[in-house]
GROMACS .gro file of C-alpha atoms in nm:
model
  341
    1UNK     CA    1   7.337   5.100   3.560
    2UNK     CA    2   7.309   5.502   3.632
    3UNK     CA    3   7.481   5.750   3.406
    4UNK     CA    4   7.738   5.954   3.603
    5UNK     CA    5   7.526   6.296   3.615
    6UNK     CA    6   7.218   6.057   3.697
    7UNK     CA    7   7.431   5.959   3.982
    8UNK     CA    8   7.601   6.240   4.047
    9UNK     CA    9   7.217   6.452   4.103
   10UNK     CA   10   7.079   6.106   4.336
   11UNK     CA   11   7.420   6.137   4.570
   12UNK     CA   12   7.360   6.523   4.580
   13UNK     CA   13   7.009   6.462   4.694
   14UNK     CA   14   7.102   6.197   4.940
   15UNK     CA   15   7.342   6.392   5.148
   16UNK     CA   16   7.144   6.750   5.134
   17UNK     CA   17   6.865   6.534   5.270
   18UNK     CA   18   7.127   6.390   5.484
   19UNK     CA   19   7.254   6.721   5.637
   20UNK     CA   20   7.520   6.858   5.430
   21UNK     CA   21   7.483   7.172   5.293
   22UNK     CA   22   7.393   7.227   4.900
   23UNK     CA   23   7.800   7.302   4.822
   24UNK     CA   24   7.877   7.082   5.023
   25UNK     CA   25   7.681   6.774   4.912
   26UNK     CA   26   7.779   6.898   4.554
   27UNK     CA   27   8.192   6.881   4.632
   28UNK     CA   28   8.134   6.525   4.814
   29UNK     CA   29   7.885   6.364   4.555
   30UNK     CA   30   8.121   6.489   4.247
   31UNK     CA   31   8.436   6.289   4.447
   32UNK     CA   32   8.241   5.972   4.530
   33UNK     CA   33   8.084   5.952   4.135
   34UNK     CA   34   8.449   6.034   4.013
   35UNK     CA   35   8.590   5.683   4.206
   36UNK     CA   36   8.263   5.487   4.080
   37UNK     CA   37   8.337   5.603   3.736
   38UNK     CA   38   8.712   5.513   3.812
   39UNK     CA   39   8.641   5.140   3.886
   40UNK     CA   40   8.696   5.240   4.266
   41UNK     CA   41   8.337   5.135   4.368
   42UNK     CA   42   8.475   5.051   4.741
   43UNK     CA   43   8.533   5.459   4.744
   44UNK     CA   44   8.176   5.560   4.566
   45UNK     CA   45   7.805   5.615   4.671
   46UNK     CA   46   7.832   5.273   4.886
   47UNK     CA   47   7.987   5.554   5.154
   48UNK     CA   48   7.666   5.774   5.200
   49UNK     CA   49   7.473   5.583   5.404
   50UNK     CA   50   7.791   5.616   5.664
   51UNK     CA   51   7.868   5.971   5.583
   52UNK     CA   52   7.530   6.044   5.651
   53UNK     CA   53   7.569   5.842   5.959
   54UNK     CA   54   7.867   6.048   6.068
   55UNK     CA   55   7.666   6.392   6.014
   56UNK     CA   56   7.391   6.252   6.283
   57UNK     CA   57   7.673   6.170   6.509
   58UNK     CA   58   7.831   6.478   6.468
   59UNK     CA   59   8.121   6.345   6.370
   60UNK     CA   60   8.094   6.555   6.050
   61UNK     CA   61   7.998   6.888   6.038
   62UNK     CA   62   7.865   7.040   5.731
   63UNK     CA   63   7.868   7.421   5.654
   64UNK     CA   64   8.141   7.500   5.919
   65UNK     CA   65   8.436   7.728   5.907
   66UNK     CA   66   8.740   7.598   5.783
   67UNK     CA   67   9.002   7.801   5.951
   68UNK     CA   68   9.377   7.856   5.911
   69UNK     CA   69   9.606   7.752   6.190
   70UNK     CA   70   9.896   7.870   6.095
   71UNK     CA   71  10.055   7.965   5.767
   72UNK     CA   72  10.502   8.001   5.722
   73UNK     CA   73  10.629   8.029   5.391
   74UNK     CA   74  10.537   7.709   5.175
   75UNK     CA   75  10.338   7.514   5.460
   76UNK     CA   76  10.015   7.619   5.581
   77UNK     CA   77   9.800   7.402   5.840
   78UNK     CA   78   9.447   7.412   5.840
   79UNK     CA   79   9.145   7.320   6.069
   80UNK     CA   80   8.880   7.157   5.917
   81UNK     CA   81   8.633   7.171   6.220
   82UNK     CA   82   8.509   6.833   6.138
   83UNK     CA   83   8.407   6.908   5.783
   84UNK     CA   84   8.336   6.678   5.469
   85UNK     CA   85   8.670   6.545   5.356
   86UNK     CA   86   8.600   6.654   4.994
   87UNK     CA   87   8.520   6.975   5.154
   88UNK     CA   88   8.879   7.048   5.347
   89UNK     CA   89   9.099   6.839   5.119
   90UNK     CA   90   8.968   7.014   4.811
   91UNK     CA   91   9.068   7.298   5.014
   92UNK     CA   92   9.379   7.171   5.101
   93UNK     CA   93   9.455   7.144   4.706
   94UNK     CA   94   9.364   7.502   4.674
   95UNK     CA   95   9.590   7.640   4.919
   96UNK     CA   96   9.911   7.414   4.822
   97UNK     CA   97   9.856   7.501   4.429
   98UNK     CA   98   9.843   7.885   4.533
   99UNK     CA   99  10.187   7.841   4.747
  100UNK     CA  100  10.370   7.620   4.466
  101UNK     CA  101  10.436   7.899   4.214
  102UNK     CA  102  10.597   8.118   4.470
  103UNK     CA  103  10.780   7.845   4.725
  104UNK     CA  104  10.813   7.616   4.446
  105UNK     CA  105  10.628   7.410   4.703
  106UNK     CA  106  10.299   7.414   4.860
  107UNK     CA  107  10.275   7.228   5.166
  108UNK     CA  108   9.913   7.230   5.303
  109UNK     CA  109   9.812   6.979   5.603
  110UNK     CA  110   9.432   6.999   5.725
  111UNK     CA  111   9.345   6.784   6.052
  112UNK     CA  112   9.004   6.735   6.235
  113UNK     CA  113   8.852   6.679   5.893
  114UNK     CA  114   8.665   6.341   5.791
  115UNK     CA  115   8.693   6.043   5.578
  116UNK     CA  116   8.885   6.199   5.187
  117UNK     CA  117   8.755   5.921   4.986
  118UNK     CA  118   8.951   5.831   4.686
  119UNK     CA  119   9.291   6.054   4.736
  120UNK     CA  120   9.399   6.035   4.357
  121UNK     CA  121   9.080   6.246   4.281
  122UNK     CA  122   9.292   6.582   4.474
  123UNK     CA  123   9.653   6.477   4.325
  124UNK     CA  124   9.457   6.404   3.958
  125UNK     CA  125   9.328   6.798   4.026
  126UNK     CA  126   9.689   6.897   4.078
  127UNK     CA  127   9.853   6.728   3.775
  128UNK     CA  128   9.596   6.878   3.550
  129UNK     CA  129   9.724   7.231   3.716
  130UNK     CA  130  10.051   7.112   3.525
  131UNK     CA  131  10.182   7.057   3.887
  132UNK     CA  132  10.340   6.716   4.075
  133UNK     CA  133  10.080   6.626   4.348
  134UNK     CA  134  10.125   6.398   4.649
  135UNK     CA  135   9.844   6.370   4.908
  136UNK     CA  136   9.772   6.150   5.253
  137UNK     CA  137   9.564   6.095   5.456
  138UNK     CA  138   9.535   5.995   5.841
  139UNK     CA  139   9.297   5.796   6.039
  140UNK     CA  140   9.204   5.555   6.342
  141UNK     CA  141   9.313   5.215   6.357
  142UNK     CA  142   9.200   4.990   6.056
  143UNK     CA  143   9.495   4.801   6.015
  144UNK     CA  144   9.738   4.535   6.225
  145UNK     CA  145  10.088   4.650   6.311
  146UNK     CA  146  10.326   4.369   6.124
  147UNK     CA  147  10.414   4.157   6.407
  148UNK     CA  148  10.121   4.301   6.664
  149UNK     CA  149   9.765   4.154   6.662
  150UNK     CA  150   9.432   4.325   6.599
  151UNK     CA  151   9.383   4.692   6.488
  152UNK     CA  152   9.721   4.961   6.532
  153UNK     CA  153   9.765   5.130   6.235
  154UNK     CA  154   9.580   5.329   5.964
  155UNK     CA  155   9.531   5.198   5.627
  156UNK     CA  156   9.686   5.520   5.528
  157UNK     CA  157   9.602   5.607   5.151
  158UNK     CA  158   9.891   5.767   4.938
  159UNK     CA  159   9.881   5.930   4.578
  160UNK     CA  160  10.108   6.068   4.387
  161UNK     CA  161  10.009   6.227   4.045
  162UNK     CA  162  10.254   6.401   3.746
  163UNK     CA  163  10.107   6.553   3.459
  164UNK     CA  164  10.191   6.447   3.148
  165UNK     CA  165  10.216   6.612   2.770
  166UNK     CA  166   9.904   6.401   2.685
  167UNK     CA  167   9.675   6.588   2.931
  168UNK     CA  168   9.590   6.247   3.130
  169UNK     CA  169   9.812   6.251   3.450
  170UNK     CA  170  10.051   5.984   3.548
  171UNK     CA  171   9.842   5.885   3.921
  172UNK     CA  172   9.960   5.643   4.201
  173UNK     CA  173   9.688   5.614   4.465
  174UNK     CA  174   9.714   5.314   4.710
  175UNK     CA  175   9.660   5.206   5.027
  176UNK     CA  176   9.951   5.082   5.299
  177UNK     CA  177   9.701   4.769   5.364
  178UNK     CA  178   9.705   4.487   5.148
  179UNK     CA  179   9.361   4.652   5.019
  180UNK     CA  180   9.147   4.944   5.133
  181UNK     CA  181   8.872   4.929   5.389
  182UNK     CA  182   8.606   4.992   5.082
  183UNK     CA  183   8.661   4.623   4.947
  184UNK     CA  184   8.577   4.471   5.197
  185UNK     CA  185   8.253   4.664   5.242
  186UNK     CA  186   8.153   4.629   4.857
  187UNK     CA  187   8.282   4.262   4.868
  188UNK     CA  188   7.993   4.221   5.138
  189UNK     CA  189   7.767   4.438   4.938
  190UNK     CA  190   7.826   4.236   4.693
  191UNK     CA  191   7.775   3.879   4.886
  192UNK     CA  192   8.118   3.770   4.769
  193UNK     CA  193   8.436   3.652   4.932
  194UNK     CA  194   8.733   3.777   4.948
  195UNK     CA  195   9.109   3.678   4.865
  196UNK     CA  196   9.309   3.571   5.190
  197UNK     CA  197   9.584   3.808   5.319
  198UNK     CA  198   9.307   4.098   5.300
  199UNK     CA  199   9.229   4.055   5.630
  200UNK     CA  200   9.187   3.822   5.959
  201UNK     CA  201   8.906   3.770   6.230
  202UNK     CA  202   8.878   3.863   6.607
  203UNK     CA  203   9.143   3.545   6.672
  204UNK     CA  204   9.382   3.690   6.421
  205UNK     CA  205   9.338   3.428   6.170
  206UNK     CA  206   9.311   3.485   5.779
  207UNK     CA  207   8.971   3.497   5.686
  208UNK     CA  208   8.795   3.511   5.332
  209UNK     CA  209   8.416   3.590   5.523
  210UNK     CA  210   8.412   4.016   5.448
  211UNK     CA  211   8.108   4.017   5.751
  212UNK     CA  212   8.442   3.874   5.962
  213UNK     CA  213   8.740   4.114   5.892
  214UNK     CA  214   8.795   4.213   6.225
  215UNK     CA  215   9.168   4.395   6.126
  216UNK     CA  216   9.303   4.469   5.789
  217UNK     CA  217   9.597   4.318   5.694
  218UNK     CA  218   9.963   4.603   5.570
  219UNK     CA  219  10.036   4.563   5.227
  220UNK     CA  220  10.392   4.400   5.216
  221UNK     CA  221  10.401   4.303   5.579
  222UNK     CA  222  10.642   4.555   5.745
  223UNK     CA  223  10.698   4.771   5.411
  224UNK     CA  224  10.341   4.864   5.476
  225UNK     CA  225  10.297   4.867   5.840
  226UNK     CA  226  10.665   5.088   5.830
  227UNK     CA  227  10.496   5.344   5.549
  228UNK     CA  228  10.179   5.365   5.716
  229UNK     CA  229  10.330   5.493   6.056
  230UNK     CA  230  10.535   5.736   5.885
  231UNK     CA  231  10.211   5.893   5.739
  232UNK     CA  232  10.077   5.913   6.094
  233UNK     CA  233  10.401   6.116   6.171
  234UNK     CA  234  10.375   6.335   5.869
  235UNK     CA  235   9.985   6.402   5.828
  236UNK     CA  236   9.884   6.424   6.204
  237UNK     CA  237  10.162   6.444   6.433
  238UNK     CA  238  10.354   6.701   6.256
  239UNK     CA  239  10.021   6.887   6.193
  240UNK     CA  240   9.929   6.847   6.555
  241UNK     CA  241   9.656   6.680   6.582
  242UNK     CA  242   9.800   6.282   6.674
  243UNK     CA  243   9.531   6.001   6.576
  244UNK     CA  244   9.701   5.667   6.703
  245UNK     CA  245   9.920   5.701   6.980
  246UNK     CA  246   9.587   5.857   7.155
  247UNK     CA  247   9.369   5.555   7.004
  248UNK     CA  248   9.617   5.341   7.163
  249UNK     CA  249   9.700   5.443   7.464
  250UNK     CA  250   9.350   5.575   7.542
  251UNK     CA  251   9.417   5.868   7.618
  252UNK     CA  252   9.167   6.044   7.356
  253UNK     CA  253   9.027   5.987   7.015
  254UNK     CA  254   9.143   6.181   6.696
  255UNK     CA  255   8.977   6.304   6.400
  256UNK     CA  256   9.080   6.240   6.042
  257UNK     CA  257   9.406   6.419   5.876
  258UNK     CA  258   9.533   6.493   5.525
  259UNK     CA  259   9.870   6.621   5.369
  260UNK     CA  260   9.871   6.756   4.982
  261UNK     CA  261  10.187   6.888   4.873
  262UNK     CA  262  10.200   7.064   4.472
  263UNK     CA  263  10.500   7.117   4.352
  264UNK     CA  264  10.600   7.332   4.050
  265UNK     CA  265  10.835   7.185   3.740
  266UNK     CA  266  10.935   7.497   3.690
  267UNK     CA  267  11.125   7.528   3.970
  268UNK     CA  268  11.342   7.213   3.872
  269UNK     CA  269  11.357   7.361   3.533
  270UNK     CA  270  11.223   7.372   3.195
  271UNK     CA  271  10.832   7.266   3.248
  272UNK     CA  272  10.856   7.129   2.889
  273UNK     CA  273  11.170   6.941   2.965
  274UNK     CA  274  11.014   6.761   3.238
  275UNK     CA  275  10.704   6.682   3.028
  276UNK     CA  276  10.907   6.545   2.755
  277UNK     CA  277  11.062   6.336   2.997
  278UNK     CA  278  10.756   6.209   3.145
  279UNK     CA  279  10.666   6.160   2.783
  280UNK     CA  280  10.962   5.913   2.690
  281UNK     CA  281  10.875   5.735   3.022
  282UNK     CA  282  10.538   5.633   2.986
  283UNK     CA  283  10.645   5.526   2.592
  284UNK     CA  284  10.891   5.297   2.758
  285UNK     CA  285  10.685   5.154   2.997
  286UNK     CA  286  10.418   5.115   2.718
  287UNK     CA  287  10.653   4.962   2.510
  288UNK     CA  288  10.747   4.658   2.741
  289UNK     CA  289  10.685   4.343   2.650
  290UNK     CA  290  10.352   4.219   2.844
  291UNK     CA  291  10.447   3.894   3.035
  292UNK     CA  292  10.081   3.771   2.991
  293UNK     CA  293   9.805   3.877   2.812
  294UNK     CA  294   9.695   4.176   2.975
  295UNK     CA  295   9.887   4.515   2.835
  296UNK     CA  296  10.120   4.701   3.019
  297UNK     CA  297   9.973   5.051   3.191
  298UNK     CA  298  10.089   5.284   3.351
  299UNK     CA  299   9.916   5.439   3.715
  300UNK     CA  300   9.631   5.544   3.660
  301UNK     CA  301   9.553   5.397   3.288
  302UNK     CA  302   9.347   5.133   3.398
  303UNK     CA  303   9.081   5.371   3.591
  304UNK     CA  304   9.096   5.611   3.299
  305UNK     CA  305   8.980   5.311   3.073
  306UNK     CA  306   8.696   5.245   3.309
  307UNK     CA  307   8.624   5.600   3.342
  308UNK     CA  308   8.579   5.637   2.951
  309UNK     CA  309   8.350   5.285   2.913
  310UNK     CA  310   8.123   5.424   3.246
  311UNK     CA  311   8.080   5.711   3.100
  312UNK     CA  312   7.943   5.561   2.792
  313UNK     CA  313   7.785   5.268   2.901
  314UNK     CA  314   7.668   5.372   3.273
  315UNK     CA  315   7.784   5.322   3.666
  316UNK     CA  316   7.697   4.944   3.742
  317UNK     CA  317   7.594   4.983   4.149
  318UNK     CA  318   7.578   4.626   4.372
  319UNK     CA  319   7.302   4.489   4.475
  320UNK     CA  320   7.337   4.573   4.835
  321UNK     CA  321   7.463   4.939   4.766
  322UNK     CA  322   7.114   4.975   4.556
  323UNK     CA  323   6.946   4.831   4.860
  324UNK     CA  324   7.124   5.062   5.145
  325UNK     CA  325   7.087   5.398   4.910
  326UNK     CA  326   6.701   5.307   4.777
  327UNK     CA  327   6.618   5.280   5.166
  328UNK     CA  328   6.756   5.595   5.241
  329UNK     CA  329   6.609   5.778   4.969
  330UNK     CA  330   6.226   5.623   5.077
  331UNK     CA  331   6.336   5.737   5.429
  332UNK     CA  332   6.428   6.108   5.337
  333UNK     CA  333   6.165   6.125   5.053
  334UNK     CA  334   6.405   6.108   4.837
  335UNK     CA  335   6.259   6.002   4.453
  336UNK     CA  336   6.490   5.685   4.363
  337UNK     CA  337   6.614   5.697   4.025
  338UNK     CA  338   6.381   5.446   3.784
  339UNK     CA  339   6.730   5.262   3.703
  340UNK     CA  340   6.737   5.138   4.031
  341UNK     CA  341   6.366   4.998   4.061
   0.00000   0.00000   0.00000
């Protein structure tokens, strides 16, 4: 167990070390601890080892320029030049949330940036703004194409957040695969299986061995497949900057891309209308009869729960994510918190 600022200052160190610069480092530790505390371990710390990876490879670049492509009206499009996906999404939040009060809308899409982590962290930033947010994000192939073997597709994450009258947003954040990329790497952290329909091996066949996954597997067979190409059209082709048709067809190899969109009540109406609605929503859904005996919640409740007992009782870390980050701490000289031995 590490407390969340415990955490928070060991990830910091890890990726200065790493490469990334201090802001930088600070922007990307403060989204990984955020999903740890959430109960989304798959998108936490267990990633540095791989982001600092990516920095040797160059295929992030700390400390760049962020630059704006082009800019009409609500929609802007931004370049990330390879940069920390904390880095240009929390951008990308920035720039929609300054468009939404005047367009009603703020459309932002950054491409050539890297791997956003846990998306509901941007559209939870949004709600709390008192604004709707929906984010995406864009990468290579992960995932089958219903109907296709191996890799096609992205596992595409999607969010959508609402604020609500009780100051703790209303947030949707899922994947178009039957489960993000990040459970199956803390499942093998871990040294446990996993369910079938997660994923199959090299001969297409449904496997419950994590070290075997050789393609994810859509959520909802061709629901999932369908959504997940229609985020590839809307967070890189639109934006210019195509990831699988390339990766397919061989003719090149994209970066990562992500879409936020804010949107303002007020243009709809009455912001306290809307939040009154939201209000009688969420008391309806509460109020439902539970078919078993876990409660009904609402998206979003069930991290927020989590959130509150981490951040009393501490971040519980795998085994093997102890292992991977306590070896790259003794080979930057990084001092390893006494929590983790």
């Amino acid at each position: 167990m590490l407390s969340a600022d415990d955490l928070r200052s060991f990830a910091t160190a890890l990726l200065g070390a790493g490469g990334f610069t201090p802001d930088d480092a600070r922007q990307t530790a403060d989204l990984l601890v955020w999903a740890n505390l959430h109960g989304v371990d798959s998108h936490g710390v267990l990633r540095i080892p791989r982001y600092v990876e990516m920095v040797e490879k160059g295929l992030i670049v700390s400390g760049g320029t962020i630059e704006t492509v082009r800019s009409t009206g609500a929609i802007t499009v931004l370049d990330g030049g390879r940069c920390p996906g904390a880095v240009g999404l929390n951008r990308a939040v920035e720039v929609a949330a300054a468009l939404a009060p005047e367009h009603g809308l703020g459309w932002c899409a950054i491409r050539n940036t890297s791997h956003c982590g846990a998306i509901g962290y941007y559209t939870g930033a949004l709600a709390r703004q008192g604004l709707v947010g929906i984010a995406m994000s864009a990468s290579k192939p992960l995932m089958s194409y219903y109907g296709a073997k191996g890799e096609a597709l992205s596992t595409n994450p999607l969010s959508i957040a609402v604020p609500s009258a009780s100051g703790a947003p209303v947030v949707l954040d899922m994947s178009t695969a039957a489960v993000a990329l990040g459970k199956i790497m803390a499942a093998k952290d871990a040294g446990r299986a996993i369910p079938e329909g997660w994923g199959v091996d090299a001969d297409g066949q449904p496997t419950t061995d994590p070290a075997q996954v050789d393609a994810l597997l859509p959520m909802a067979g061709p629901k999932g497949s369908g959504l997940s190409l229609m985020i590839e059209l809307l967070a890189s082709v639109l934006a210019g900057a195509p990831v699988i048709a390339p990766s397919l067809l061989n003719t090149g190899k994209g970066a990562f891309n992500g879409m936020v969109m804010a949107v303002d009540p007020a243009a709809f109406g009455a912001p306290e209308d809307f939040l009154t609605g939201v209000a009688e929503l969420e008391t309806a859904i509460q109020g439902l009869s539970p078919a078993g005996e876990s409660p009904v919640l609402l998206p979003g409740e069930r991290g927020r729960r989590t959130a509150a007992e981490r951040a009393a009782t501490g971040i519980p870390l795998a085994a093997g994510t102890v292992a991977k980050l306590t070896a790259l701490a003794t080979a930057q000289g990084i001092a390893v918190p006494a929590a983790l031995g």
